[in-house]
Amino acid sequence: MYDFHTHTFLSDGVLAPTELIRRAIHNGYRAMAVTDHVGPGNLEFVLKTLVKDCAAASRRWDILALPGVEITYAPVEDIDAMARDARALGAKVVNVHGETVVEPVEPGTNYAAVSSANVDVLAHPGLITLEEARLAAERGIFLEVSARKGHGFANGHVVRTAAAAGARIVLDSDAHEPDDLLTRDFALKVALGAGLDEDEANRLLESAPLELLKKVGVPYP
Ligand SMILES: [Zn+2]
Ligand SMILES: [Zn+2]
């Protein structure tokens, strides 16, 4: 199992980073990113902790844990600079909290994310346009199929638009609590529910994560 979008008590999740990682190992995870919500103010604070905790977990336990961020409700004009700063502070996976259909995310957030050379994943992009998906394809930015309630309402649209644009997709839990962590069974249901066939779903769960790891410069050992 792979998962590149999870939260801890450093933002609005409930677990300590090392407990989240330990529970993910229990679910069969092989690699994951811990990506707490960040704005301009807490970027440094969050990464300082996640860089250390992910390094300790990866060194001592049988998992590749990557420090990351989810740039969340940042003013659209600041997203690219924040993504660059996150990278400089040690983030291996840079997600942007996209224009989910269930929240008033600032319009233009999807466009700013797929225009940035420093973003890896546009999380829950909602009703993303074909033009935005094409930009994501050009930059190699992954569009997220979300296993989270609410955000997942647009999964079918995301899958269809990504395919039309040639953009890559990745499936993430967006876990905030222990029960949100993926199991193979549930991830497969979400993938099939998004309109993929069995082969496409298996590719989403097995190959796409390895491609993402390669993109972020941490190929799976
Ligand atoms: Zn989000
Ligand atoms: Zn999230």
XYZ file of N, CA and C and ligand atoms in Angstrom:
665
model
N 0.844 -1.200 0.000
C 0.000 0.000 0.000
C 0.877 1.246 0.000
N 0.353 2.263 -0.669
C 1.045 3.551 -0.734
C 0.018 4.650 -0.476
N 0.493 5.765 0.049
C -0.425 6.849 0.418
C 0.405 8.115 0.590
N 0.084 9.134 -0.181
C 0.922 10.344 -0.155
C 0.180 11.566 0.366
N -0.844 11.337 1.180
C -1.637 12.465 1.699
C -2.246 12.054 3.033
N -1.597 12.457 4.138
C -2.068 12.105 5.483
C -1.796 13.272 6.446
N -2.546 13.278 7.540
C -2.442 14.381 8.515
C -2.205 13.875 9.930
N -1.537 14.718 10.730
C -1.245 14.396 12.129
C -1.714 15.547 13.019
N -1.412 15.443 14.313
C -1.826 16.540 15.205
C -1.007 17.816 14.994
N -0.067 17.776 14.066
C 0.628 19.026 13.717
C -0.300 19.971 12.949
N -1.398 19.390 12.381
C -2.456 20.262 11.843
C -3.767 19.771 12.439
N -4.673 19.213 11.644
C -5.971 18.810 12.205
C -6.177 17.303 12.282
N -5.085 16.541 12.209
C -5.184 15.102 12.447
C -5.114 14.827 13.939
N -5.315 13.559 14.331
C -5.361 13.258 15.762
C -4.124 12.531 16.284
N -3.306 11.961 15.400
C -2.184 11.152 15.863
C -0.853 11.892 15.754
N 0.093 11.457 16.584
C 1.478 11.896 16.415
C 2.003 11.286 15.117
N 2.934 11.954 14.455
C 3.456 11.413 13.198
C 3.948 9.973 13.317
N 4.696 9.650 14.361
C 5.231 8.285 14.450
C 4.109 7.264 14.708
N 3.060 7.668 15.419
C 1.946 6.722 15.604
C 1.206 6.501 14.284
N 0.994 7.562 13.543
C 0.344 7.429 12.232
C 1.143 6.463 11.354
N 2.450 6.639 11.345
C 3.311 5.792 10.496
C 3.260 4.339 10.972
N 3.314 4.170 12.289
C 3.267 2.812 12.850
C 1.958 2.110 12.479
N 0.853 2.847 12.565
C -0.443 2.265 12.207
C -0.531 1.976 10.712
N 0.122 2.796 9.907
C 0.148 2.563 8.457
C 0.910 1.270 8.145
N 2.015 1.048 8.846
C 2.769 -0.203 8.665
C 1.844 -1.381 8.964
N 1.072 -1.248 10.038
C 0.134 -2.298 10.438
C -0.886 -2.593 9.333
N -1.255 -1.558 8.547
C -2.207 -1.740 7.443
C -1.545 -2.269 6.178
N -0.217 -2.446 6.228
C 0.466 -2.982 5.059
C 1.098 -1.945 4.156
N 1.245 -0.725 4.651
C 1.875 0.318 3.837
C 3.357 0.011 3.628
N 3.841 0.349 2.424
C 5.275 0.238 2.133
C 5.932 1.607 2.050
N 5.170 2.596 1.565
C 5.691 3.967 1.500
C 4.536 4.932 1.703
N 4.823 6.061 2.337
C 3.780 7.050 2.582
C 4.399 8.432 2.731
N 3.575 9.449 2.569
C 3.998 10.806 2.902
C 3.091 11.331 4.002
N 3.676 12.072 4.924
C 2.910 12.754 5.971
C 2.866 14.218 5.563
N 1.656 14.713 5.317
C 1.518 16.001 4.617
C 0.542 16.920 5.341
N 0.972 17.474 6.466
C 0.046 18.316 7.222
C -0.275 19.626 6.500
N -1.450 20.152 6.871
C -1.880 21.436 6.310
C -0.868 22.512 6.690
N -0.454 23.303 5.724
C 0.416 24.438 6.026
C -0.086 25.696 5.341
N 0.167 26.799 6.048
C 0.015 28.138 5.492
C 1.371 28.797 5.636
N 1.445 30.081 5.319
C 2.745 30.757 5.409
C 3.353 30.672 6.810
N 2.512 30.665 7.844
C 3.021 30.763 9.207
C 3.592 29.485 9.792
N 2.960 28.327 9.491
C 3.391 27.092 10.169
C 4.246 26.173 9.302
N 4.627 26.649 8.136
C 5.388 25.812 7.199
C 6.660 25.265 7.839
N 7.398 26.157 8.457
C 8.690 25.771 9.022
C 8.495 24.849 10.233
N 7.554 25.205 11.097
C 7.261 24.427 12.301
C 6.880 22.985 11.944
N 5.982 22.839 10.975
C 5.503 21.504 10.595
C 6.647 20.668 10.019
N 7.402 21.253 9.113
C 8.447 20.459 8.448
C 9.586 20.098 9.381
N 9.870 20.978 10.324
C 10.940 20.686 11.284
C 10.645 19.362 11.998
N 9.394 19.181 12.407
C 9.001 17.954 13.100
C 8.911 16.763 12.140
N 8.251 16.957 10.998
C 8.025 15.826 10.089
C 9.323 15.294 9.501
N 10.280 16.171 9.227
C 11.563 15.714 8.673
C 12.221 14.757 9.668
N 12.208 15.121 10.943
C 12.845 14.267 11.967
C 12.080 12.972 12.194
N 10.760 13.066 12.336
C 9.969 11.868 12.638
C 9.983 10.877 11.474
N 9.886 11.383 10.260
C 9.900 10.478 9.094
C 11.266 9.827 8.937
N 12.324 10.567 9.233
C 13.665 9.993 9.138
C 13.832 8.874 10.163
N 13.375 9.115 11.385
C 13.501 8.095 12.434
C 12.695 6.848 12.079
N 11.460 7.044 11.613
C 10.609 5.902 11.268
C 11.210 5.104 10.109
N 11.694 5.806 9.107
C 12.256 5.105 7.937
C 13.542 4.366 8.297
N 14.289 4.921 9.244
C 15.548 4.286 9.641
C 15.298 3.025 10.451
N 14.314 3.071 11.347
C 14.127 1.968 12.306
C 13.073 0.953 11.905
N 12.119 1.388 11.058
C 10.988 0.518 10.722
C 10.973 0.209 9.241
N 10.141 -0.797 8.892
C 10.086 -1.275 7.522
C 9.092 -0.455 6.692
N 9.421 0.808 6.482
C 8.564 1.686 5.675
C 9.407 2.842 5.179
N 9.011 3.385 4.031
C 9.603 4.620 3.540
C 8.611 5.733 3.872
N 8.948 6.548 4.871
C 8.069 7.643 5.304
C 8.687 8.964 4.864
N 7.913 9.735 4.113
C 8.434 10.983 3.551
C 7.757 12.195 4.181
N 8.553 13.183 4.581
C 7.956 14.416 5.081
C 7.360 15.209 3.919
N 6.198 15.788 4.161
C 5.561 16.576 3.106
C 4.693 17.660 3.688
N 3.963 18.319 2.812
C 3.012 19.341 3.240
C 1.790 19.284 2.333
N 0.696 19.843 2.835
C -0.441 20.158 1.979
C -0.670 21.655 2.121
N -0.306 22.389 1.103
C -0.498 23.844 1.121
C -2.001 24.090 1.050
N -2.537 24.698 2.106
C -3.983 24.731 2.299
C -4.496 26.145 2.506
N -5.425 26.550 1.668
C -6.006 27.892 1.758
C -4.936 28.982 1.775
N -3.864 28.782 1.036
C -2.897 29.862 0.858
C -3.452 30.784 -0.227
N -3.200 32.089 -0.112
C -3.604 32.966 -1.220
C -2.993 32.443 -2.525
N -3.798 32.455 -3.566
C -3.399 31.853 -4.835
C -2.034 32.346 -5.312
N -1.788 33.645 -5.143
C -0.531 34.239 -5.638
C 0.688 33.727 -4.871
N 0.474 33.137 -3.694
C 1.610 32.715 -2.860
C 1.924 31.221 -2.969
N 1.108 30.488 -3.709
C 1.239 29.027 -3.712
C 2.589 28.564 -4.262
N 3.021 29.138 -5.367
C 4.286 28.684 -5.967
C 5.465 28.956 -5.029
N 5.514 30.137 -4.443
C 6.633 30.472 -3.539
C 6.612 29.580 -2.300
N 5.413 29.287 -1.799
C 5.329 28.404 -0.630
C 5.786 26.993 -0.963
N 5.437 26.528 -2.150
C 5.860 25.191 -2.569
C 7.385 25.142 -2.648
N 7.981 26.208 -3.162
C 9.448 26.272 -3.253
C 10.067 26.277 -1.854
N 9.483 27.062 -0.953
C 9.984 27.117 0.433
C 9.870 25.739 1.108
N 8.745 25.065 0.866
C 8.533 23.743 1.472
C 9.640 22.793 1.032
N 9.935 22.821 -0.234
C 11.001 21.985 -0.795
C 12.323 22.290 -0.077
N 12.619 23.573 0.063
C 13.887 23.986 0.679
C 13.952 23.556 2.148
N 12.792 23.444 2.790
C 12.749 23.053 4.205
C 12.696 21.529 4.380
N 12.776 20.795 3.292
C 12.888 19.336 3.414
C 11.674 18.546 2.992
N 10.630 19.207 2.477
C 9.449 18.454 2.031
C 9.804 17.628 0.806
N 9.507 16.351 0.856
C 9.741 15.480 -0.299
C 8.500 15.389 -1.177
N 7.330 15.569 -0.578
C 6.081 15.542 -1.336
C 5.314 16.826 -1.031
N 5.054 17.605 -2.073
C 4.341 18.875 -1.910
C 2.959 18.744 -2.548
N 1.946 18.722 -1.701
C 0.555 18.670 -2.147
C -0.061 20.058 -2.036
N -1.037 20.311 -2.880
C -1.853 21.525 -2.729
C -3.300 21.087 -2.527
N -3.952 21.691 -1.526
C -5.364 21.439 -1.207
C -6.206 22.072 -2.320
N -6.671 21.233 -3.240
C -7.346 21.732 -4.428
C -8.792 22.130 -4.192
N -9.439 22.493 -5.301
C -10.775 23.083 -5.239
C -11.866 22.015 -5.123
N -11.811 21.278 -4.020
C -12.826 20.272 -3.698
C -14.234 20.863 -3.806
N -15.182 20.004 -4.192
C -16.557 20.497 -4.355
C -17.241 20.793 -3.018
N -16.634 20.395 -1.905
C -17.328 20.562 -0.616
C -16.777 21.697 0.244
N -15.892 22.535 -0.314
C -15.322 23.635 0.484
C -15.125 24.874 -0.383
N -15.105 26.039 0.266
C -14.915 27.288 -0.493
C -13.445 27.631 -0.723
N -12.696 26.711 -1.290
C -11.288 26.967 -1.615
C -11.235 28.104 -2.641
N -10.233 28.959 -2.522
C -10.154 30.124 -3.412
C -10.073 29.685 -4.879
N -10.972 30.208 -5.716
C -10.891 29.890 -7.145
C -9.528 30.304 -7.685
N -8.973 29.483 -8.555
C -7.631 29.754 -9.070
C -6.580 28.908 -8.381
N -6.971 28.238 -7.289
C -6.024 27.380 -6.566
C -5.545 26.217 -7.439
N -6.486 25.562 -8.131
C -6.077 24.457 -9.013
C -5.091 24.952 -10.066
N -5.411 26.097 -10.671
C -4.568 26.621 -11.747
C -3.177 26.970 -11.218
N -3.128 27.603 -10.053
C -1.824 27.972 -9.468
C -1.006 26.717 -9.160
N -1.665 25.690 -8.673
C -0.955 24.452 -8.311
C -0.352 23.790 -9.547
N -1.139 23.655 -10.607
C -0.634 22.951 -11.793
C 0.311 23.824 -12.613
N 0.436 25.102 -12.235
C 1.381 25.996 -12.904
C 2.714 26.036 -12.181
N 2.810 25.382 -11.028
C 4.025 25.456 -10.211
C 4.952 24.280 -10.493
N 6.211 24.586 -10.652
C 7.209 23.523 -10.882
C 7.550 22.809 -9.581
N 7.032 23.309 -8.458
C 7.409 22.749 -7.161
C 6.301 21.930 -6.509
N 5.220 21.710 -7.238
C 4.093 20.943 -6.697
C 4.119 19.527 -7.277
N 3.849 18.544 -6.431
C 3.838 17.141 -6.867
C 2.433 16.601 -7.090
N 1.515 16.956 -6.183
C 0.159 16.399 -6.242
C -0.854 17.522 -6.026
N -1.840 17.597 -6.923
C -2.987 18.470 -6.680
C -4.059 17.594 -6.038
N -4.249 17.810 -4.733
C -5.177 16.979 -3.967
C -6.620 17.368 -4.290
N -7.505 16.366 -4.238
C -8.952 16.570 -4.446
C -9.265 17.802 -5.291
N -8.950 17.732 -6.608
C -9.100 18.923 -7.453
C -10.526 19.239 -7.881
N -11.508 18.500 -7.373
C -12.909 18.855 -7.667
C -13.182 18.883 -9.158
N -13.887 19.926 -9.609
C -14.282 20.001 -11.025
C -13.163 20.646 -11.844
N -12.007 20.035 -11.808
C -10.833 20.536 -12.537
C -11.152 20.628 -14.029
N -10.605 21.658 -14.690
C -10.863 21.831 -16.123
C -9.864 21.018 -16.936
N -10.211 20.797 -18.196
C -9.329 20.063 -19.101
C -8.007 20.820 -19.271
N -8.089 22.141 -19.355
C -6.886 22.966 -19.511
C -5.958 22.783 -18.302
N -6.531 22.801 -17.105
C -5.715 22.607 -15.892
C -5.102 21.205 -15.873
N -5.883 20.230 -16.270
C -5.365 18.850 -16.296
C -4.242 18.721 -17.320
N -4.341 19.447 -18.428
C -3.266 19.427 -19.440
C -1.991 20.035 -18.868
N -2.128 21.121 -18.123
C -0.943 21.729 -17.483
C -0.314 20.739 -16.500
N -1.162 20.043 -15.748
C -0.653 19.032 -14.809
C 0.120 17.963 -15.566
N -0.422 17.537 -16.701
C 0.247 16.512 -17.515
C 1.611 17.009 -17.979
N 1.658 18.255 -18.439
C 2.930 18.824 -18.911
C 3.977 18.860 -17.813
N 3.550 19.195 -16.615
C 4.498 19.338 -15.506
C 4.722 18.039 -14.741
N 3.980 17.003 -15.081
C 4.128 15.749 -14.355
C 3.511 15.805 -12.960
N 2.560 16.713 -12.775
C 1.878 16.808 -11.474
C 0.736 15.793 -11.441
N 0.665 15.045 -10.345
C -0.374 14.022 -10.204
C -1.680 14.654 -9.725
N -2.781 14.180 -10.270
C -4.113 14.589 -9.797
C -4.623 13.484 -8.883
N -5.256 13.891 -7.797
C -5.598 12.928 -6.751
C -7.019 12.386 -6.862
N -7.115 11.084 -6.732
C -8.381 10.397 -6.503
C -8.461 10.242 -4.992
N -9.476 10.833 -4.373
C -9.498 10.921 -2.914
C -10.394 9.867 -2.287
N -9.856 9.195 -1.266
C -10.649 8.222 -0.516
C -11.395 8.896 0.635
N -11.332 10.235 0.701
C -11.966 10.934 1.808
C -13.409 11.312 1.452
N -14.281 11.154 2.452
C -15.689 11.509 2.273
C -15.790 12.965 1.814
N -16.681 13.219 0.886
C -16.866 14.593 0.418
C -15.922 14.911 -0.727
N -14.620 14.927 -0.425
C -13.634 15.212 -1.488
C -13.781 14.211 -2.637
N -14.164 12.981 -2.297
C -14.256 11.925 -3.303
C -15.464 12.057 -4.237
N -16.368 13.013 -3.946
C -17.556 13.173 -4.801
C -17.176 13.420 -6.262
N -16.024 14.050 -6.486
C -15.649 14.421 -7.864
C -14.671 13.425 -8.480
N -14.442 12.288 -7.830
C -13.438 11.342 -8.336
C -13.682 10.921 -9.789
N -14.941 10.675 -10.117
C -15.261 10.243 -11.482
C -14.847 11.292 -12.499
N -15.134 12.542 -12.176
C -14.748 13.652 -13.062
C -13.225 13.781 -13.151
N -12.554 13.625 -12.026
C -11.088 13.741 -12.000
C -10.456 12.665 -12.877
N -10.937 11.434 -12.734
C -10.397 10.321 -13.515
C -10.599 10.555 -15.009
N -11.803 10.980 -15.383
C -12.136 11.185 -16.789
C -11.324 12.333 -17.392
N -11.216 13.420 -16.628
C -10.501 14.596 -17.141
C -9.002 14.317 -17.229
N -8.474 13.614 -16.236
C -7.053 13.256 -16.261
C -6.753 12.381 -17.481
N -7.627 11.428 -17.756
C -7.408 10.539 -18.902
C -7.445 11.336 -20.201
N -8.384 12.253 -20.312
C -8.505 13.057 -21.536
C -7.278 13.932 -21.746
N -6.663 14.356 -20.644
C -5.523 15.277 -20.727
C -4.182 14.549 -20.703
N -4.209 13.270 -20.414
C -2.945 12.536 -20.294
C -2.235 12.811 -18.983
N -2.984 13.264 -17.979
C -2.374 13.534 -16.665
C -2.376 12.261 -15.832
N -1.392 12.141 -14.967
C -1.311 10.970 -14.103
C -2.160 11.169 -12.850
N -2.639 10.056 -12.295
C -3.464 10.115 -11.092
C -2.849 9.255 -9.992
N -3.190 9.604 -8.757
C -2.720 8.836 -7.612
C -3.868 8.769 -6.599
N -3.977 7.666 -5.882
C -5.042 7.518 -4.892
C -4.471 7.699 -3.485
N -5.085 8.587 -2.722
C -4.623 8.877 -1.357
C -5.784 8.797 -0.369
N -5.429 8.571 0.913
C -6.468 8.485 1.941
C -6.920 9.847 2.444
N -5.991 10.821 2.516
C -6.258 12.090 3.213
C -6.662 11.784 4.661
N -5.966 10.815 5.268
C -6.318 10.362 6.619
C -6.095 11.460 7.654
N -7.077 11.607 8.530
C -6.952 12.483 9.700
C -7.014 11.674 10.991
N -7.600 10.485 10.905
C -7.764 9.598 12.063
C -7.309 8.191 11.677
N -7.008 7.360 12.683
C -6.482 6.025 12.367
C -7.358 5.232 11.403
N -8.680 5.310 11.582
C -9.577 4.513 10.736
C -9.605 4.992 9.288
N -9.052 6.173 9.035
C -9.029 6.690 7.660
C -7.910 6.073 6.822
N -6.951 5.442 7.468
C -5.839 4.872 6.694
C -6.367 3.810 5.738
N -5.743 3.700 4.589
C -6.224 2.797 3.549
C -6.003 1.343 3.912
N -6.914 0.517 3.446
C -6.661 -0.915 3.340
C -6.726 -1.207 1.844
N -6.129 -2.292 1.426
C -6.130 -2.653 0.012
C -7.576 -2.765 -0.519
N -8.433 -3.407 0.259
C -9.832 -3.599 -0.138
C -10.542 -2.287 -0.399
N -10.391 -1.360 0.559
C -11.109 -0.090 0.434
C -10.535 0.737 -0.712
N -9.209 0.759 -0.841
C -8.589 1.529 -1.929
C -9.093 1.028 -3.282
N -9.226 -0.290 -3.411
C -9.714 -0.875 -4.662
C -11.157 -0.446 -4.928
N -11.974 -0.423 -3.878
C -13.368 0.007 -4.057
C -13.445 1.461 -4.515
N -12.611 2.300 -3.925
C -12.620 3.719 -4.314
C -12.201 3.858 -5.778
N -11.176 3.101 -6.174
C -10.689 3.166 -7.560
C -11.768 2.691 -8.532
N -12.413 1.581 -8.212
C -13.475 1.058 -9.090
C -14.667 2.018 -9.093
N -14.951 2.578 -7.939
C -16.062 3.526 -7.824
C -15.833 4.800 -8.615
N -14.570 5.105 -8.871
C -14.241 6.295 -9.666
C -14.370 6.020 -11.159
N -14.719 4.772 -11.507
C -14.968 4.459 -12.913
C -13.848 3.706 -13.595
N -12.803 3.352 -12.853
C -11.706 2.590 -13.462
C -12.096 1.120 -13.578
N -11.536 0.412 -14.580
C -11.730 -1.041 -14.617
C -10.664 -1.698 -13.736
N -10.711 -3.010 -13.610
C -9.804 -3.717 -12.683
C -8.329 -3.426 -12.978
N -7.968 -3.492 -14.265
C -6.571 -3.271 -14.641
C -6.138 -1.854 -14.308
N -6.984 -0.904 -14.656
C -6.663 0.501 -14.379
C -6.553 0.736 -12.876
N -7.452 0.102 -12.123
C -7.436 0.263 -10.664
C -6.145 -0.308 -10.082
N -5.743 -1.465 -10.567
C -4.501 -2.065 -10.067
C -3.293 -1.212 -10.425
N -3.317 -0.628 -11.632
C -2.221 0.279 -12.004
C -2.190 1.487 -11.075
N -3.379 2.011 -10.769
C -3.451 3.180 -9.878
C -2.860 2.859 -8.505
N -3.110 1.643 -8.028
C -2.650 1.288 -6.679
C -1.205 0.803 -6.645
N -0.703 0.277 -7.760
C 0.644 -0.319 -7.748
C 1.696 0.494 -8.506
N 1.385 0.881 -9.755
C 2.414 1.546 -10.571
C 2.481 3.042 -10.320
N 1.312 3.683 -10.204
C 1.294 5.144 -10.048
C 2.122 5.593 -8.839
N 2.010 4.908 -7.692
C 2.814 5.341 -6.536
C 4.320 5.254 -6.803
N 4.726 4.226 -7.539
C 6.157 4.089 -7.828
C 6.623 5.198 -8.770
N 5.733 5.581 -9.710
C 6.057 6.703 -10.598
C 6.172 7.998 -9.807
N 5.277 8.162 -8.836
C 5.328 9.376 -8.009
C 6.622 9.407 -7.189
N 6.996 8.272 -6.646
C 8.242 8.224 -5.863
C 9.439 8.571 -6.745
N 9.384 8.105 -7.994
C 10.478 8.421 -8.918
C 10.492 9.928 -9.212
N 9.308 10.490 -9.419
C 9.209 11.920 -9.708
C 9.794 12.768 -8.575
N 9.537 12.368 -7.332
C 10.006 13.186 -6.206
C 11.445 12.833 -5.811
N 12.053 11.954 -6.597
C 13.486 11.705 -6.390
C 13.799 10.744 -5.267
N 12.794 9.944 -4.854
C 13.017 8.934 -3.823
C 12.514 7.596 -4.331
N 13.171 7.018 -5.340
C 12.670 5.766 -5.900
C 12.563 4.694 -4.833
N 11.498 3.900 -4.926
C 11.296 2.859 -3.917
C 12.429 1.842 -4.008
N 13.061 1.533 -2.887
C 14.252 0.665 -2.901
C 13.936 -0.748 -3.414
Zn -6.965 18.833 1.436
Zn -5.605 16.726 3.415
